[in-house]
Short mmCIF file of N, CA and C in Angstrom, two decimals:
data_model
loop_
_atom_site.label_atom_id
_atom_site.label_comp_id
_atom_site.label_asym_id
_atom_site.label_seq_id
_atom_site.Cartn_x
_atom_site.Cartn_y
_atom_site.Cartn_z
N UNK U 790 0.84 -1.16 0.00
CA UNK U 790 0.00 0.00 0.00
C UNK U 790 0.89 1.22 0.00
N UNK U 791 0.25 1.89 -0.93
CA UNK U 791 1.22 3.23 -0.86
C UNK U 791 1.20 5.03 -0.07
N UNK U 792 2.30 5.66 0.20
CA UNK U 792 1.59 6.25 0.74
C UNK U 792 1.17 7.38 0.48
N UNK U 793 0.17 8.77 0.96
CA UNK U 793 0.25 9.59 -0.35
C UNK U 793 0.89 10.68 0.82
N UNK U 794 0.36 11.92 -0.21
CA UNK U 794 1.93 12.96 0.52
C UNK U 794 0.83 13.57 1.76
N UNK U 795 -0.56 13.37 1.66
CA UNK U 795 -1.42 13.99 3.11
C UNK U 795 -1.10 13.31 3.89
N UNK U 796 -0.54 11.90 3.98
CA UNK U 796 -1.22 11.15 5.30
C UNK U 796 0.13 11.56 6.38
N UNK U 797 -0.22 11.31 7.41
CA UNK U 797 0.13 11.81 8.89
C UNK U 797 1.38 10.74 9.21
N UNK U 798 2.43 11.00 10.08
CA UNK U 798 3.86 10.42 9.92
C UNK U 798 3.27 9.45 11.29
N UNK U 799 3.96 8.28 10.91
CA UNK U 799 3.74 7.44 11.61
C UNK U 799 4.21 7.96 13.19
N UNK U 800 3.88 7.53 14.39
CA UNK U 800 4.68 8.17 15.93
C UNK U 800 5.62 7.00 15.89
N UNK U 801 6.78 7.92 16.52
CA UNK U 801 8.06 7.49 16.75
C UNK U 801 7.69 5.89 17.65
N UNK U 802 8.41 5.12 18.05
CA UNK U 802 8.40 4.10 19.04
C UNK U 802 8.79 4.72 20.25
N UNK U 803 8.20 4.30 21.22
CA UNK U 803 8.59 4.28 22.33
C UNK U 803 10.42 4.41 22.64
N UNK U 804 11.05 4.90 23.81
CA UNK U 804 12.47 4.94 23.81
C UNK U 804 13.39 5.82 23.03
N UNK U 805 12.81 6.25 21.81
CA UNK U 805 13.41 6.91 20.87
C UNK U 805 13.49 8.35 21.31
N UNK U 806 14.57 9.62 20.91
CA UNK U 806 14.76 10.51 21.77
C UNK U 806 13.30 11.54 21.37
N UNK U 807 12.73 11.63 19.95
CA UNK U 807 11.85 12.15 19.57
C UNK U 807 10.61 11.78 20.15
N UNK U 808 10.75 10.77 21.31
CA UNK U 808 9.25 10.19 21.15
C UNK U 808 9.44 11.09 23.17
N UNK U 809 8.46 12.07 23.03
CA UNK U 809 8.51 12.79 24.09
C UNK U 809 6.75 14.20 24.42
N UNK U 810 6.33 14.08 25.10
CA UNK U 810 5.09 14.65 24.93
C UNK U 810 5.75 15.87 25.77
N UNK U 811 4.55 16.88 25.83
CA UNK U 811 4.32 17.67 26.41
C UNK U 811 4.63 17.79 28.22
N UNK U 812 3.69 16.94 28.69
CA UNK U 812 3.60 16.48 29.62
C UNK U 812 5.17 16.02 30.44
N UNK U 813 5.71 15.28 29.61
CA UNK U 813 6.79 14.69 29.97
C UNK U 813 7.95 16.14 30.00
N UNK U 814 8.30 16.87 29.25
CA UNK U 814 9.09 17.87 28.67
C UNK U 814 9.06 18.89 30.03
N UNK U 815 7.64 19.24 30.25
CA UNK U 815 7.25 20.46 31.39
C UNK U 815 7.87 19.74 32.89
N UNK U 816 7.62 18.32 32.86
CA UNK U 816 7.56 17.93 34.22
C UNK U 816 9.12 17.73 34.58
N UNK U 817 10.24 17.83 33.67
CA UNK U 817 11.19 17.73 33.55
C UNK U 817 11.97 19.16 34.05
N UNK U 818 12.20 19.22 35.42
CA UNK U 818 12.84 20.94 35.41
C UNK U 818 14.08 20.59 35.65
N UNK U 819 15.37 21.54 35.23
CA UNK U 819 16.44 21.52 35.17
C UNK U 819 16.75 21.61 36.88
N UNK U 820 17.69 20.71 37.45
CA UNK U 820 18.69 21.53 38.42
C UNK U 820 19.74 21.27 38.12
N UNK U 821 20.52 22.30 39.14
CA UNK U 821 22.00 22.40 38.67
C UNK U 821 22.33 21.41 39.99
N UNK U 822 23.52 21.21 39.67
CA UNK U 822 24.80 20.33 40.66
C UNK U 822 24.53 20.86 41.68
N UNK U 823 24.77 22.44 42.22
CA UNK U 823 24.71 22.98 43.45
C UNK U 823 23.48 22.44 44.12
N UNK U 824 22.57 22.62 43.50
CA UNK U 824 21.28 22.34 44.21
C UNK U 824 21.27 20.92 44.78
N UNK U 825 20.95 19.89 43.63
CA UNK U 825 21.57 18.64 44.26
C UNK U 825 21.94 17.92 44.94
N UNK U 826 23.46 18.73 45.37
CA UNK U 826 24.13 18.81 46.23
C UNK U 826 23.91 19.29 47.70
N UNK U 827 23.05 20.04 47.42
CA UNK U 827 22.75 20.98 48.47
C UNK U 827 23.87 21.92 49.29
N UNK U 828 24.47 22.76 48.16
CA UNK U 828 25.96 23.29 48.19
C UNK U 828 25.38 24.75 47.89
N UNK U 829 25.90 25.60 48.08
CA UNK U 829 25.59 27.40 47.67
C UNK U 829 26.99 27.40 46.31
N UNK U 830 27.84 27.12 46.63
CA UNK U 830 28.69 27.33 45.75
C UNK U 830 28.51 26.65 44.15
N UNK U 831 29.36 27.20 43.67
CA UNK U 831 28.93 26.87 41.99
C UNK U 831 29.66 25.39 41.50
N UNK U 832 28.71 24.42 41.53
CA UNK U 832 29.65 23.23 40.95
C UNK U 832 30.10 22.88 39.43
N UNK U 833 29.26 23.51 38.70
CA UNK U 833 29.79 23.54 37.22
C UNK U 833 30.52 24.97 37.24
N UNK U 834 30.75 25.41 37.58
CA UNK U 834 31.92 26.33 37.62
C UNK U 834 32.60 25.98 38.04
N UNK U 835 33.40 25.18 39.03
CA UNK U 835 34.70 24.62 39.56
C UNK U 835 34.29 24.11 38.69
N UNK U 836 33.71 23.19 38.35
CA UNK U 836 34.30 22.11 37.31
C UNK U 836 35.06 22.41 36.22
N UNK U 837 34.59 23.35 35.46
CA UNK U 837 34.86 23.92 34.09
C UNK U 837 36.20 24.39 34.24
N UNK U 838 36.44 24.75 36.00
CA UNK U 838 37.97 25.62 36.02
C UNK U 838 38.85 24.66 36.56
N UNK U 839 38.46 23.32 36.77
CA UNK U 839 38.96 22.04 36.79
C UNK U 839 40.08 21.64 35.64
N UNK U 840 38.79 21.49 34.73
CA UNK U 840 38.97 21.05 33.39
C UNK U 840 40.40 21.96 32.75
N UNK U 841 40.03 23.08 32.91
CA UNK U 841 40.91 24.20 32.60
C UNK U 841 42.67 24.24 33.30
N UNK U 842 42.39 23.87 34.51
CA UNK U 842 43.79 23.59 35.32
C UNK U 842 44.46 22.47 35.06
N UNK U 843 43.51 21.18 34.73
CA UNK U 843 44.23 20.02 34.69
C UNK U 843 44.48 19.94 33.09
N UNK U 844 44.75 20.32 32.07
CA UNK U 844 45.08 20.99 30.77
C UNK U 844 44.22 19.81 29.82
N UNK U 845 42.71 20.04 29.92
CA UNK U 845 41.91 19.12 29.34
C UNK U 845 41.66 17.59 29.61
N UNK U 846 42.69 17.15 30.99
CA UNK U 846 42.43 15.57 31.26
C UNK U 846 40.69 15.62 31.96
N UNK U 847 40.41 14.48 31.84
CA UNK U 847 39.33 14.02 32.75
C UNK U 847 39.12 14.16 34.31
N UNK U 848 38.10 14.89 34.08
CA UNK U 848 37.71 15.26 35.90
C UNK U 848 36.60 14.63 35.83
N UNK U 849 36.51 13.61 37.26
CA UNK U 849 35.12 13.23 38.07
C UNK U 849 34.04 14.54 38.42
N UNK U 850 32.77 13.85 37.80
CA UNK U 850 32.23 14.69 38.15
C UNK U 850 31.68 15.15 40.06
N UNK U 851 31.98 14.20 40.60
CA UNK U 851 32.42 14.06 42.49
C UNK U 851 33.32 14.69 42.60
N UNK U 852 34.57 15.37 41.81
CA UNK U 852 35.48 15.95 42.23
C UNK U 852 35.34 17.46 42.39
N UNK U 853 34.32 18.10 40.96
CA UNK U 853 33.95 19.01 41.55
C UNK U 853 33.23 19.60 43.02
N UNK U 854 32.04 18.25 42.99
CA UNK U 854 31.31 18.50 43.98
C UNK U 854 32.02 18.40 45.78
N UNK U 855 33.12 17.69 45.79
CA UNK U 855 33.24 17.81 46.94
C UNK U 855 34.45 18.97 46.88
N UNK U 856 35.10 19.34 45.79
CA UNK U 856 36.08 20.77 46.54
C UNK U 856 35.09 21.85 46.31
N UNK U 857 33.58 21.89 45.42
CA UNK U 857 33.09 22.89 46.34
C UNK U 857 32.58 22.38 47.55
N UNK U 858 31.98 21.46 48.42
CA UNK U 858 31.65 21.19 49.22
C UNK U 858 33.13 21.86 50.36
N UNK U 859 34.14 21.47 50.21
CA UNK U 859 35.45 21.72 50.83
C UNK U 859 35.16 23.12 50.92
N UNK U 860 35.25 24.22 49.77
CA UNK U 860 35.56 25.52 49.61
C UNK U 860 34.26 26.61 50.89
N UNK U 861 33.47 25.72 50.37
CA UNK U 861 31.87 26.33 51.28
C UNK U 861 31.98 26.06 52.81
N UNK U 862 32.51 24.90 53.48
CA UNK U 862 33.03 25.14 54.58
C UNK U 862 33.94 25.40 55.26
N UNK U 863 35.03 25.40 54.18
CA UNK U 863 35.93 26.81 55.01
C UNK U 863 35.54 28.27 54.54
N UNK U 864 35.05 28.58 53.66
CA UNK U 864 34.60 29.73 53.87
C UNK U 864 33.51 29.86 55.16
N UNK U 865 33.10 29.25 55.37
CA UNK U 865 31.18 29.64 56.37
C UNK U 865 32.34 29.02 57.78
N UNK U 866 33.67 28.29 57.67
CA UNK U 866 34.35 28.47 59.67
C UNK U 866 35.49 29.81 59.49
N UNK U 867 35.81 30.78 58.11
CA UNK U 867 36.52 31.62 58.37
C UNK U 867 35.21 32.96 59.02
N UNK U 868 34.31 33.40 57.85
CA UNK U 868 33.48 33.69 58.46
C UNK U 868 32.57 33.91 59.98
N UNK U 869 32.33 32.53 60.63
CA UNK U 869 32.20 32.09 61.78
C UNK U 869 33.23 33.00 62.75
N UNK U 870 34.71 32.43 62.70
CA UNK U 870 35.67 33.30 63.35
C UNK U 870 35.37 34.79 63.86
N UNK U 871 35.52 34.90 61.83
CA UNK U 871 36.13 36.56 62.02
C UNK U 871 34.58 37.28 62.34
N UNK U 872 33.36 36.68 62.63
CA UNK U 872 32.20 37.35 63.10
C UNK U 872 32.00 37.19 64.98
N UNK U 873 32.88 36.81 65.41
CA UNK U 873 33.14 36.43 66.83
C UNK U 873 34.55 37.46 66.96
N UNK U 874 35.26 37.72 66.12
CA UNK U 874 36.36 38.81 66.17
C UNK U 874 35.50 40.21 66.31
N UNK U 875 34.66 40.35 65.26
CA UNK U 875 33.74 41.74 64.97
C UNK U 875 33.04 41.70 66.65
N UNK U 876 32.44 40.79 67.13
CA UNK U 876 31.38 40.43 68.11
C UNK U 876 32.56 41.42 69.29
N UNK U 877 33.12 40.75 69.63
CA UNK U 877 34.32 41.24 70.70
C UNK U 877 34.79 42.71 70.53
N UNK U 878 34.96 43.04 68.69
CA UNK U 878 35.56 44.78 69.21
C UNK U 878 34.57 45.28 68.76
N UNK U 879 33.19 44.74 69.03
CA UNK U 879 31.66 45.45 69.17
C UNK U 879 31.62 46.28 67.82
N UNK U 880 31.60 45.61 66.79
CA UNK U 880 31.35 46.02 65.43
C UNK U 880 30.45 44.88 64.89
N UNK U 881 29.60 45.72 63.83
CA UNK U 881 29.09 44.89 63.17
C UNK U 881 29.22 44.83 61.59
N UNK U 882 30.18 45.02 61.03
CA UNK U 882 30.35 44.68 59.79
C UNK U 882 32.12 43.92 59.72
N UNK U 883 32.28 42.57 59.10
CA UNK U 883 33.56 42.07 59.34
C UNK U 883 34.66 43.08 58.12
N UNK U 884 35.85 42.74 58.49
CA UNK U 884 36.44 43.75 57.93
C UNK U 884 37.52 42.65 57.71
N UNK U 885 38.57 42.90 56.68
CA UNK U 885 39.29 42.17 56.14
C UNK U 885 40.60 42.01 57.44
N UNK U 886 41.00 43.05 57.70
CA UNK U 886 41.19 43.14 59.37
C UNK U 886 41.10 42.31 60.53
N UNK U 887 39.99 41.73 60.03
CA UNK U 887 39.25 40.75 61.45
C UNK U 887 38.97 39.78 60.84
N UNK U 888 39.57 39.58 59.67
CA UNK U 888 39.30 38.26 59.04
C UNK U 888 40.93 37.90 59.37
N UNK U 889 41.67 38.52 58.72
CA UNK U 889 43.17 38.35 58.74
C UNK U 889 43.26 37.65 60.66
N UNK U 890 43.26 38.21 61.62
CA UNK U 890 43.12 37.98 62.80
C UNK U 890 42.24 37.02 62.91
N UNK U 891 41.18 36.60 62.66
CA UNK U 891 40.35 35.04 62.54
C UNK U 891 41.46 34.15 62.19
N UNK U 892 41.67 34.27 61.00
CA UNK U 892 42.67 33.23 60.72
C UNK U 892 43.75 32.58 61.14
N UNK U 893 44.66 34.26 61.62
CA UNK U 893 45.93 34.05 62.87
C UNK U 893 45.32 33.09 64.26
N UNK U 894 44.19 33.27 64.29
CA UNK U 894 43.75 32.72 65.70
C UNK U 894 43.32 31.20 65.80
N UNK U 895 42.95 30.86 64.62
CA UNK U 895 43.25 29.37 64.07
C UNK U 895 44.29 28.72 64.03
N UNK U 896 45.09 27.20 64.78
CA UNK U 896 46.05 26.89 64.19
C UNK U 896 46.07 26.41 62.42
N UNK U 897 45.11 25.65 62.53
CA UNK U 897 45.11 24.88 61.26
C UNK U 897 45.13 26.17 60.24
N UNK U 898 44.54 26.80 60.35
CA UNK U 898 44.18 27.86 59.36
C UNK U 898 45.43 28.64 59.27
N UNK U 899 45.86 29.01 60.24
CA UNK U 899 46.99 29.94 60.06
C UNK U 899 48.67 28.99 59.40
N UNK U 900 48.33 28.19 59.61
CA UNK U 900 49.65 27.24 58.53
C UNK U 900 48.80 27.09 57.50
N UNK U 901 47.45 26.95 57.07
CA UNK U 901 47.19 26.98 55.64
C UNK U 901 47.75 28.41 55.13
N UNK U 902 47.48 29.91 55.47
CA UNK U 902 47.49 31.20 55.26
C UNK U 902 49.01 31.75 55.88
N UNK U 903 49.92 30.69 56.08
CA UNK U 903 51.13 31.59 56.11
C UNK U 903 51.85 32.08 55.06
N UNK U 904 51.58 31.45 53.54
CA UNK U 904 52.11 32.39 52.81
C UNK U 904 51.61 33.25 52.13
N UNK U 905 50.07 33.79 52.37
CA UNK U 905 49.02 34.56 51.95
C UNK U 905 48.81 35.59 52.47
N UNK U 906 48.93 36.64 51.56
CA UNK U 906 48.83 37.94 51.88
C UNK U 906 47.05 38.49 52.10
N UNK U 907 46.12 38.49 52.77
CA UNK U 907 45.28 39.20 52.91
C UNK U 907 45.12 41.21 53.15
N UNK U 908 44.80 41.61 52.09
CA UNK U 908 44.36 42.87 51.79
C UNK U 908 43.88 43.41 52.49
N UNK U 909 44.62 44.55 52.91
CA UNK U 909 43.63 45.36 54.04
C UNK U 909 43.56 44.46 55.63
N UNK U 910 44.69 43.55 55.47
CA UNK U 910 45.01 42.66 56.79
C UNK U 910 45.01 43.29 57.97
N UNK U 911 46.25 44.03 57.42
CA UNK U 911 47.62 44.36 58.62
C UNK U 911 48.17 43.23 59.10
N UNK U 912 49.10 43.62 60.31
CA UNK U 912 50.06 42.98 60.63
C UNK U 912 49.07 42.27 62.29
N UNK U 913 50.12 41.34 62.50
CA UNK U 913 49.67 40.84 63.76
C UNK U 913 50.11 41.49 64.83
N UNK U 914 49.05 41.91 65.83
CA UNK U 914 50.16 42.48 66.69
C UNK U 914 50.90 41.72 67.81
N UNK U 915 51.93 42.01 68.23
CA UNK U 915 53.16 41.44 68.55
C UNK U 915 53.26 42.23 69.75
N UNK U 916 53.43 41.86 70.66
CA UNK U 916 54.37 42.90 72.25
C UNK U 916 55.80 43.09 72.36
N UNK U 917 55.86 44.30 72.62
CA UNK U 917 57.19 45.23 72.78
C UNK U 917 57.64 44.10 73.31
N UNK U 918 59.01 44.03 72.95
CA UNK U 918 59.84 43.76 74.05
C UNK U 918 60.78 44.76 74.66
N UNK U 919 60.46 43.61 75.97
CA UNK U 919 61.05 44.25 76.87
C UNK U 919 61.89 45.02 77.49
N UNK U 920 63.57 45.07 76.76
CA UNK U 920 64.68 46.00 76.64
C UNK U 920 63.76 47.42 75.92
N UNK U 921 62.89 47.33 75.36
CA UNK U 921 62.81 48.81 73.95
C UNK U 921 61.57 49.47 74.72
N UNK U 922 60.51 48.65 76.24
CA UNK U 922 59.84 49.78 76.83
C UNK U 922 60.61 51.03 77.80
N UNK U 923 60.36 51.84 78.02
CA UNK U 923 60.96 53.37 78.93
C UNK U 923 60.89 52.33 80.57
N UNK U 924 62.04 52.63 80.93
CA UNK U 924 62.33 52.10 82.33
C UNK U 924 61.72 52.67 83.41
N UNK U 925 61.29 52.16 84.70
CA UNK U 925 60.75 52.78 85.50
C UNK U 925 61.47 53.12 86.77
N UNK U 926 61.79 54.06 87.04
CA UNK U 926 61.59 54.94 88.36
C UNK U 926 61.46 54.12 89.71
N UNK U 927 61.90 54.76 90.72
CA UNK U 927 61.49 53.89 92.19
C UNK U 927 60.28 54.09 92.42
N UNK U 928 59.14 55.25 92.14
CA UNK U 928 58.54 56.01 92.30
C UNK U 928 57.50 55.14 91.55
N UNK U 929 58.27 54.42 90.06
CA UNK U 929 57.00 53.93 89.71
C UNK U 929 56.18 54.75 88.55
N UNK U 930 56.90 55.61 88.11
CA UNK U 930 57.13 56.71 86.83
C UNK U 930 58.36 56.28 86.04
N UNK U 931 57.44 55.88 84.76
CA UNK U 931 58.42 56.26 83.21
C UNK U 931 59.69 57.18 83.42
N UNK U 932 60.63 57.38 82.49
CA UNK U 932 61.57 58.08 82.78
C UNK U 932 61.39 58.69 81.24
N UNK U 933 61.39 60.38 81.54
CA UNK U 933 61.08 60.88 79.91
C UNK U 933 61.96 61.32 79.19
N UNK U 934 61.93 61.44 77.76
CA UNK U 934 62.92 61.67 77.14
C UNK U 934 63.25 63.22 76.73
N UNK U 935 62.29 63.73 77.18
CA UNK U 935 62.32 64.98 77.26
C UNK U 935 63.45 65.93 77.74
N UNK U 936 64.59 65.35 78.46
CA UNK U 936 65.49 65.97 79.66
C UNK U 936 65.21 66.69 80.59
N UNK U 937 64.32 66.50 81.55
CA UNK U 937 63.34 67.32 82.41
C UNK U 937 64.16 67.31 83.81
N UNK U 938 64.57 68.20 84.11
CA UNK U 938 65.46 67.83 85.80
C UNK U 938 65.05 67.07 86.55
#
């Protein structure tokens, strides 16, 4: 039997990628890795900068997900810190300052960040020593440099 050029195209079989309704298409919503995961951080973005570092070899796709998993909780225990630093010199916005000092106040953290320069750090502070404070008096008074009789 032949066929003519009106009649209607047979439906795909079952399994085939064309064979897909409406129904099926809508109920289908995209998530991403992060979500998934239940991660804030971007997992197809590490990945992609994966791909990029390791000069096109093969990355697991678990490998992204757990160094962002890694990256998201040390960010949310540096955070933690340096918002218990702010808490103490009764501020409320953290400052790179009091992050730098979060970190010093960590061991683990501070041998990860000893060769890292944080911006707007500063320095740690350190106590005089002892030979370089002004000597004291019997009295219990500084001695000034002023030359005062």
């Amino acid at each position: 039997m032949a066929r003519t050029k009106n009649a209607t195209p047979l439906p795909s079989p079952p399994g085939t990628p064309q064979h897909t309704t409406k129904a099926k298409a809508q109920s289908k919503k995209r998530t991403t890795r992060s979500k998934r995961a239940g991660l804030t951080f971007p997992v197809g973005r590490i990945h992609r900068k994966l791909q990029v570092a390791t000069n096109g070899n093969r990355v697991s796709p678990g490998a992204s997900v757990y160094l962002a998993a890694v990256l998201e909780y040390m960010t949310a225990e540096i955070l933690e810190i340096s918002g218990m630093v702010a808490e103490q010199s009764k501020r409320k916005t953290v400052t790179p300052r009091m992050m730098q000092l979060a970190v010093q106040q960590d061991n683990e953290f501070a041998e990860m960040f000893k060769d890292i320069t944080i911006s707007q750090g500063g320095v740690l502070p350190k106590p005089i020593h002892k030979s370089l404070l002004p000597k004291k008096n019997a009295s219990g008074q500084g001695t000034s440099a002023g030359g005062a009789p």
